[in-house]
Each structure stands twice: as C-alpha cells, then as structure tokens.
Amino acid sequence: MKILEEISVKLQRGDFNAVFELTANAIESGIPPKEILDDGLLAGMSVIGEKFRIHEIFLSQVLLAAKAMYAGLDQLKPLFLKGEMPSMGKVVIGTVHGDMHDIGKNLVGIMLKGAGFEVIDLGKDVPAEKFVSTAIEQGASIIGMSTLLTTTMPVMKNVVGLLKEKEVDGTIKTIIGGAPVTREFADEIGSTSYGYDAANAVEKVKQLVKEN
Amino acid sequence: MKQNIELSLSDILPGKNEVLFSLGIPVGTEIVDSIQALFDEALDLFHQTVQPSCIVNEISYNEFERIFRGEGKNADDVLLKYIYPKANHLALYALTMGKTISDKIDHLFNTNDFALGTMLDSVASNAADKASNVVQDWYFNELSKTHGLNSNSATLGYSPGYCGWDISGQKKLFQYLEPEQIGIILSSSFLMIPLKSITGLLVAGKKEIHLFKDNYSYCSTCKNRSCIDRMKKLRS
Ligand code: B1M
C-alpha cells in the first residue's frame, strides 16, 4: 500500500500514532506537503465525512479520526510558507458574546478543517466587533457563529448589522447555529445561512464558497 | 430551611446507554471497541474530576409567585403557572458537577482529544440530569417522613428555560437561593458557571397536577420532549 493511502486508511481508523509516524516518513521521503495533505489526510477525512453523513459511523469515530488528522497536520503546517497552506476557504468561527458553550462550535470547526477549510477559531464569549474585524483583517469570506442560549442570539444579529454598516456584507457571508437557533431566526436577522448540525454546517459553507 | 444535599457518586453515575444516545448512538447498537474505550476512559475521568454539590431551600407559595414573575418575560401560557398553585410544598434547588470537570473537558479539546472531550461532556451532562432526579427523590422522601407524602404524590423539578419559564427567571431564583455558596455563578446572560449546573423548582403534590397535554405555544419548537417520559413514568 502506498504511504499516502496508508495515512488515509490509518486516519479513518483513528490510529493517531500510525498517522503521526507515517506523516513523518512521508515528509522525510520528500513527498510534497500538499500531496500528503490532499491525498493522505484530507482524503481520509473525506471518507470519514461521507460515512458519517450516511450514518455508517458515529460522531465519536469522526472525532477519533480528526485527532489523527491533527497528528499529521501539525507536522505539515510549518512546511507551508505563510499564507500558502492550501485551503477551500477561510472561515472565522466563535461562540457569541455572553455564551461559554463551545463544544458545538468546536465540532463545526473540526468538521470544517476536515473538509479542507482554514478555520480561525476565536473561542467563546466573542463580541460582534471581534468577528467582523477578524474576518476583514484575515480576508475570510465566511463568519460562523454558535450559541446555546436564547439570551445571546441577538449578538448574531449585531454581527450581520455590523457587516452591513461596514459595507462588507457582499463579501463576507454568515452562517449561524446552536440548539435554540432556527432557520427562521437566520432569515429574520438576515444571516446568509443556517446549519442544524456540524455536518450540515460543512455542506452549507461549501455552498456559500461556491456562490462567491 | 436552606440545606446542602449530599450527592453520592453511585447515585449520579452516568448510564452508558443514555450517554451514547446523546451522542447519536441508538440503544441496541453494537458498540465498537474504540467507542467502548472512550466511554470507559471518560467514566474514569468523571470519577477523578466530578465535585457534585447541591443546595435546596423550601419556599412559600407567595414568595415563589414573586420569583416566578421574574423579569416579566415568561410565555403567557407558561406551564408552571397551571401546576405550582396546586402543589402542597415547593422548594428551589441548584446543583453542579463542579468546575474541575468542565476545565478537564476544555483541556481535552485544547489538546485535540475531541472524541474523549465530547464523551466526557456527555457523561457530565448525564450526571447532572441524574443528580436532578436524585434531588427530586430526596425531597419526596423528606416529605414522606415529615408530612406523610404517599405513592399518590410525586415530586418533580421544573427549570427556568423550559416550558415557557423564561431563562431570565434565573436572576430572582439566584437572589433567593444564593447558589454562589456552592460555587455557581450567574452571568449577565443568565449562563451558569460551571456549565454543568442545573436550577429549578421542586413541586410536591398529587401526581395529577404534573400531567398535561403537550400542546402549549412553545411545545412545537421544543427539542427535548422529556416531559413525555416523565408523564409516562407518573402514569405507570
Ligand atoms: C456556524 O454554524 C453553526 C452550525 C451548526 C452549529 C453551530 C454553528 N453551533 C452548533 N451547531 C450545531 O452543531 C453542533 C453539533 O451537531 C450542535 O451544537 P450544540 O452546542 O447545540 O450541541 C452540543 C454539541 C450538544 N448539546 C448540548 O450539550 C445541549 C443539549 C441540551 C439537551 C442540554 C443539556 C445537555 C444540558 N443542559 Co440545558 N440543554 C439544552 C440542550 C437542548 C438540546 N436538545 O439541544 C438547552 C441548551 N438547555 C437549556 C436550559 C434552559 C438549561 N440547561 C441547563 C443545564 C443543562 C445540563 C447541565 C443538564 C446539560 C449540560 C449543558 C451544558 N451547559 O453543558 C441549565 C443551564 C446551564 C448553564 N450552565 O447555564 C438550564 C438553564 C436549565 C436550568 N434552569 O438549570 C435550554 C436553553 C434555552 C434558552 N432559553 O436558552 C436548552 C435549549 C433546552 C431546552 N429548553 O430546550 C448543533 O446545535
């Protein structure tokens, strides 16, 4: 089995140590980092993502594979020149101000990275201004916001408003999610998109990137 | 009288089926080794990090009426307004699984241990839910001893944020109960820290007072529907 295929297979099994070693070997044997990323790590994550989508495996297995992906990714990152890390697009994500829940947001971030997106994770309790200024500074085309509380949902509206105010709503799109968030709420506040779970969020972000 | 309730680990021990179910794994599914190992490890971590505590304070009908009004944001057809006036006894409670377990979950995510972090998160949530049941049972037993509550009665908890009781109701509940004494802080957005914490009203009375038709204005958007199971248990 070729080494990149092996990386993909071991990643799918969530074999963290094997992916770590195989990636190191692949780098040492001179395989270009982009190939290791695309044909090894992301190829494996793409199989995992599809299996999850069709309910062949469960979230825990996706997350074990994601840990293995990071074992490889962390070694590849320094090999790409700044700004040259290949990506499907840049997404700024965070849990909105007033909320400290981040498991849901983390899951969305992991899935997005697994699908090849560059994710700038602002963490939790993130003010509206921070979402917008980061997206502008980093040249991100999408802002993803999460919350688990009804009381903090208005922050999502503030972000959409700020984007309009700064006249960047044409270039920076938004996607929102979290337990109390609904499609109707997304429409009401003018968010470009809504994701009901992490896998769905990835599909929606892919659509947004296509439309750009 | 305000008192601390002891929550023993064996009483709040998370159930495997419930935890896996909350992670999208249906009961009866054959569990692969990797998931079983995650569950076992999470349970170990749970034992090492959980610091359960609980505070309860009885409250009169009149005092509760003021707290229940809260910030004036409850739904017009808030469920509890049809229930608590029929109760024989009321008590407010707050419980937490402690700060250490939440810190551990954060740490696991920060070190890319997402699968274990998510498993421990579900384990902690399930334990908090179990603890809530323990408190309900404790209140029932206390009232059985002191007021002769019998098997025609039941003690159930109702929480701000559910069934039309707006989450802003936490503010007045906190002012009365002072869960800060057991380390629970309420933020301005009504979020409790540590995260794995629950508050509510214990309502003791005849079983019938807890039975209702789930067709209130907020039922159609509710993702939980735990009321259905609760009522099934009461009827059985
Ligand atoms: C960018 O694009 C996107 C796209 C998709 C996105 C996205 C972004 N972000 C998330 N997603 C989506 O993808 C993720 C992965 O699939 C998902 O992310 P989530 O973050 O939603 O999901 C997590 C990974 C797993 N989900 C969860 O952990 C939440 C599940 C539910 C059942 C839940 C649980 C487990 C718990 N709770 Co409670 N709890 C509920 C929840 C109801 C529900 N069915 O969702 C909710 C959140 N809780 C609620 C309440 C009221 C409360 N809870 C409380 C307590 C608890 C437990 C301790 C028992 C436990 C743990 C909670 C915790 N804080 O960690 C209390 C508050 C705790 C606190 N710290 O303040 C308390 C206030 C009750 C009380 N009075 O004690 C409700 C909030 C309502 C509101 N008004 O805000 C609630 C919606 C239940 C309800 N009423 O229906 C999707 O939403």
CSV table of C-alpha atoms in Angstrom, one decimal, chain B residues 7-217:
chain,number,residue,atom,x,y,z
B,7,LEU,CA,-25.0,13.7,46.0
B,8,SER,CA,-23.3,10.3,46.1
B,9,LEU,CA,-21.3,9.3,43.1
B,10,SER,CA,-23.1,6.0,42.8
B,11,ASP,CA,-26.4,7.8,42.6
B,12,ILE,CA,-25.4,10.1,39.8
B,13,LEU,CA,-23.2,7.6,37.8
B,14,PRO,CA,-24.0,8.2,34.1
B,15,GLY,CA,-25.6,5.4,32.3
B,16,LYS,CA,-23.8,4.1,29.2
B,17,ASN,CA,-26.9,3.8,27.0
B,18,GLU,CA,-28.1,7.4,27.8
B,19,VAL,CA,-24.6,8.9,27.3
B,20,LEU,CA,-24.2,7.1,23.9
B,21,PHE,CA,-27.7,8.0,22.9
B,22,SER,CA,-27.0,11.7,23.5
B,23,LEU,CA,-24.0,11.2,21.1
B,24,GLY,CA,-26.3,9.9,18.4
B,25,ILE,CA,-25.8,6.2,19.1
B,26,PRO,CA,-29.2,4.4,19.3
B,27,VAL,CA,-29.8,2.0,22.2
B,28,GLY,CA,-29.2,-1.6,21.0
B,29,THR,CA,-26.4,-0.6,18.6
B,30,GLU,CA,-23.3,-2.9,18.8
B,31,ILE,CA,-20.7,-0.7,20.3
B,32,VAL,CA,-17.3,-0.9,18.6
B,33,ASP,CA,-14.2,-1.2,20.8
B,34,SER,CA,-13.0,2.4,20.2
B,35,ILE,CA,-16.2,3.9,21.5
B,36,GLN,CA,-16.4,1.5,24.4
B,37,ALA,CA,-12.8,2.5,25.3
B,38,LEU,CA,-13.7,6.2,25.1
B,39,PHE,CA,-16.7,5.7,27.4
B,40,ASP,CA,-14.6,3.8,29.9
B,41,GLU,CA,-11.9,6.5,29.9
B,42,ALA,CA,-14.5,9.2,30.2
B,43,LEU,CA,-16.0,7.4,33.2
B,44,ASP,CA,-12.6,7.2,34.8
B,45,LEU,CA,-12.0,10.9,34.3
B,46,PHE,CA,-15.5,11.6,35.6
B,47,HIS,CA,-14.6,9.9,38.9
B,48,GLN,CA,-11.4,11.9,39.1
B,49,THR,CA,-12.9,15.3,38.4
B,50,VAL,CA,-16.5,15.5,39.4
B,51,GLN,CA,-17.3,17.5,42.5
B,52,PRO,CA,-21.1,17.4,42.9
B,53,SER,CA,-22.9,19.7,45.3
B,54,CYS,CA,-26.4,20.8,45.7
B,55,ILE,CA,-28.4,23.3,47.7
B,56,VAL,CA,-32.1,23.3,48.4
B,57,ASN,CA,-34.4,25.8,50.1
B,58,GLU,CA,-38.1,25.5,50.7
B,59,ILE,CA,-40.2,28.4,49.6
B,60,SER,CA,-43.7,29.5,50.3
B,61,TYR,CA,-46.3,29.9,47.5
B,62,ASN,CA,-46.3,33.7,47.9
B,63,GLU,CA,-42.6,34.0,47.8
B,64,PHE,CA,-42.3,31.8,44.8
B,65,GLU,CA,-45.0,33.9,43.0
B,66,ARG,CA,-42.6,36.9,43.1
B,67,ILE,CA,-39.7,34.9,41.9
B,68,PHE,CA,-41.7,33.2,39.1
B,69,ARG,CA,-42.7,36.6,37.8
B,70,GLY,CA,-39.0,37.1,37.2
B,71,GLU,CA,-38.2,39.8,34.6
B,72,GLY,CA,-41.7,39.6,33.2
B,73,LYS,CA,-40.7,37.5,30.2
B,74,ASN,CA,-42.5,34.2,30.7
B,75,ALA,CA,-44.8,32.9,28.0
B,76,ASP,CA,-48.4,33.8,28.5
B,77,ASP,CA,-49.2,30.1,28.8
B,78,VAL,CA,-46.2,29.2,30.9
B,79,LEU,CA,-46.7,25.6,32.1
B,80,LEU,CA,-45.8,26.1,35.7
B,81,LYS,CA,-48.5,28.6,36.4
B,82,TYR,CA,-51.0,25.8,36.0
B,83,ILE,CA,-49.1,23.5,38.3
B,84,TYR,CA,-47.4,25.2,41.2
B,85,PRO,CA,-50.6,26.7,42.7
B,86,LYS,CA,-51.9,23.1,43.2
B,87,ALA,CA,-48.7,22.0,45.0
B,88,ASN,CA,-48.5,21.1,48.7
B,89,HIS,CA,-44.9,22.0,49.0
B,90,LEU,CA,-42.3,23.9,47.0
B,91,ALA,CA,-38.5,24.2,47.1
B,92,LEU,CA,-35.9,25.8,45.0
B,93,TYR,CA,-32.7,23.9,44.2
B,94,ALA,CA,-29.4,24.4,42.4
B,95,LEU,CA,-26.8,21.7,41.7
B,96,THR,CA,-23.5,21.5,40.0
B,97,MET,CA,-20.9,18.9,38.8
B,98,GLY,CA,-18.2,21.4,39.7
B,99,LYS,CA,-15.5,23.4,37.9
B,100,THR,CA,-12.8,20.7,37.6
B,101,ILE,CA,-14.8,18.5,35.2
B,102,SER,CA,-15.5,21.5,32.9
B,103,ASP,CA,-11.9,22.5,33.0
B,104,LYS,CA,-10.9,19.0,32.0
B,105,ILE,CA,-13.3,19.0,29.0
B,106,ASP,CA,-11.8,22.3,27.9
B,107,HIS,CA,-8.3,20.8,28.3
B,108,LEU,CA,-9.2,17.8,26.2
B,109,PHE,CA,-10.4,20.0,23.4
B,110,ASN,CA,-7.3,22.2,23.6
B,111,THR,CA,-5.1,19.2,23.2
B,112,ASN,CA,-7.0,17.8,20.2
B,113,ASP,CA,-8.6,15.0,22.2
B,114,PHE,CA,-12.0,15.8,20.7
B,115,ALA,CA,-13.6,12.3,21.0
B,116,LEU,CA,-12.8,12.0,24.7
B,117,GLY,CA,-13.7,15.6,25.4
B,118,THR,CA,-17.1,15.1,23.8
B,119,MET,CA,-17.6,11.9,25.6
B,120,LEU,CA,-16.8,13.5,29.0
B,121,ASP,CA,-19.1,16.4,28.2
B,122,SER,CA,-22.0,14.0,27.6
B,123,VAL,CA,-21.1,12.0,30.7
B,124,ALA,CA,-21.1,15.2,32.8
B,125,SER,CA,-24.4,16.3,31.3
B,126,ASN,CA,-26.0,13.0,32.0
B,127,ALA,CA,-24.7,13.0,35.6
B,128,ALA,CA,-26.2,16.5,36.1
B,129,ASP,CA,-29.5,15.2,34.9
B,130,LYS,CA,-29.3,12.2,37.2
B,131,ALA,CA,-28.4,14.5,40.1
B,132,SER,CA,-31.6,16.4,39.4
B,133,ASN,CA,-33.6,13.1,39.8
B,134,VAL,CA,-31.8,12.4,43.0
B,135,VAL,CA,-32.8,15.7,44.4
B,136,GLN,CA,-36.4,15.2,43.4
B,137,ASP,CA,-36.4,11.8,45.2
B,138,TRP,CA,-34.7,13.2,48.2
B,139,TYR,CA,-37.4,15.9,48.6
B,140,PHE,CA,-40.1,13.2,48.2
B,141,ASN,CA,-38.5,11.1,50.9
B,142,GLU,CA,-38.1,14.0,53.2
B,143,LEU,CA,-41.8,15.0,52.8
B,144,SER,CA,-42.9,11.4,53.2
B,145,LYS,CA,-41.2,11.4,56.6
B,146,THR,CA,-42.4,14.8,57.8
B,147,HIS,CA,-45.8,15.2,56.0
B,148,GLY,CA,-46.7,11.6,55.2
B,149,LEU,CA,-46.5,12.0,51.4
B,150,ASN,CA,-47.6,8.8,49.8
B,151,SER,CA,-47.5,6.9,46.5
B,152,ASN,CA,-50.3,9.0,45.1
B,153,SER,CA,-48.0,12.0,45.2
B,154,ALA,CA,-44.9,12.9,43.2
B,155,THR,CA,-42.1,15.5,43.4
B,156,LEU,CA,-40.9,16.8,40.1
B,157,GLY,CA,-38.5,19.6,39.2
B,158,TYR,CA,-39.2,22.4,36.8
B,159,SER,CA,-36.4,24.6,35.5
B,160,PRO,CA,-36.1,28.2,34.1
B,161,GLY,CA,-35.5,28.0,30.4
B,162,TYR,CA,-38.1,25.2,29.9
B,163,CYS,CA,-41.8,25.2,29.1
B,164,GLY,CA,-42.3,28.9,28.8
B,165,TRP,CA,-40.5,29.8,32.1
B,166,ASP,CA,-38.0,32.3,30.6
B,167,ILE,CA,-34.4,31.8,31.4
B,168,SER,CA,-34.2,35.3,32.8
B,169,GLY,CA,-36.1,33.8,35.8
B,170,GLN,CA,-32.6,32.6,36.9
B,171,LYS,CA,-31.9,36.1,38.2
B,172,LYS,CA,-34.5,36.1,41.0
B,173,LEU,CA,-34.0,32.4,41.7
B,174,PHE,CA,-30.3,33.2,42.3
B,175,GLN,CA,-31.2,36.1,44.6
B,176,TYR,CA,-33.3,33.9,46.8
B,177,LEU,CA,-31.3,30.7,46.8
B,178,GLU,CA,-27.7,32.1,46.6
B,179,PRO,CA,-26.1,29.1,44.8
B,180,GLU,CA,-22.9,31.1,44.9
B,181,GLN,CA,-22.5,29.2,48.2
B,182,ILE,CA,-21.8,26.0,46.3
B,183,GLY,CA,-19.7,27.8,43.7
B,184,ILE,CA,-22.3,28.5,41.0
B,185,ILE,CA,-22.1,32.0,39.4
B,186,LEU,CA,-24.8,33.5,37.1
B,187,SER,CA,-23.6,35.7,34.2
B,188,SER,CA,-25.5,38.7,32.9
B,189,SER,CA,-26.7,36.5,30.0
B,190,PHE,CA,-28.1,34.0,32.6
B,191,LEU,CA,-25.5,31.4,32.0
B,192,MET,CA,-24.4,29.4,35.0
B,193,ILE,CA,-20.7,28.7,35.5
B,194,PRO,CA,-19.7,25.9,36.0
B,195,LEU,CA,-21.5,24.8,32.9
B,196,LYS,CA,-22.8,21.5,34.2
B,197,SER,CA,-25.2,23.1,36.6
B,198,ILE,CA,-29.0,22.9,37.0
B,199,THR,CA,-31.5,25.0,38.9
B,200,GLY,CA,-35.2,24.5,39.4
B,201,LEU,CA,-38.3,24.4,41.5
B,202,LEU,CA,-39.3,21.2,43.2
B,203,VAL,CA,-43.0,20.8,43.1
B,204,ALA,CA,-44.6,18.3,45.5
B,205,GLY,CA,-48.2,17.3,45.2
B,206,LYS,CA,-50.7,14.8,43.8
B,207,LYS,CA,-49.5,13.0,40.7
B,208,GLU,CA,-52.3,14.5,38.6
B,209,ILE,CA,-51.0,18.1,39.0
B,210,HIS,CA,-47.9,17.1,36.9
B,211,LEU,CA,-50.0,15.7,34.0
B,212,PHE,CA,-50.7,18.0,31.0
B,213,LYS,CA,-51.3,17.9,27.2
B,214,ASP,CA,-48.1,18.9,25.4
B,215,ASN,CA,-49.7,21.5,23.1
B,216,TYR,CA,-48.6,24.8,24.5
B,217,SER,CA,-47.3,27.6,22.3
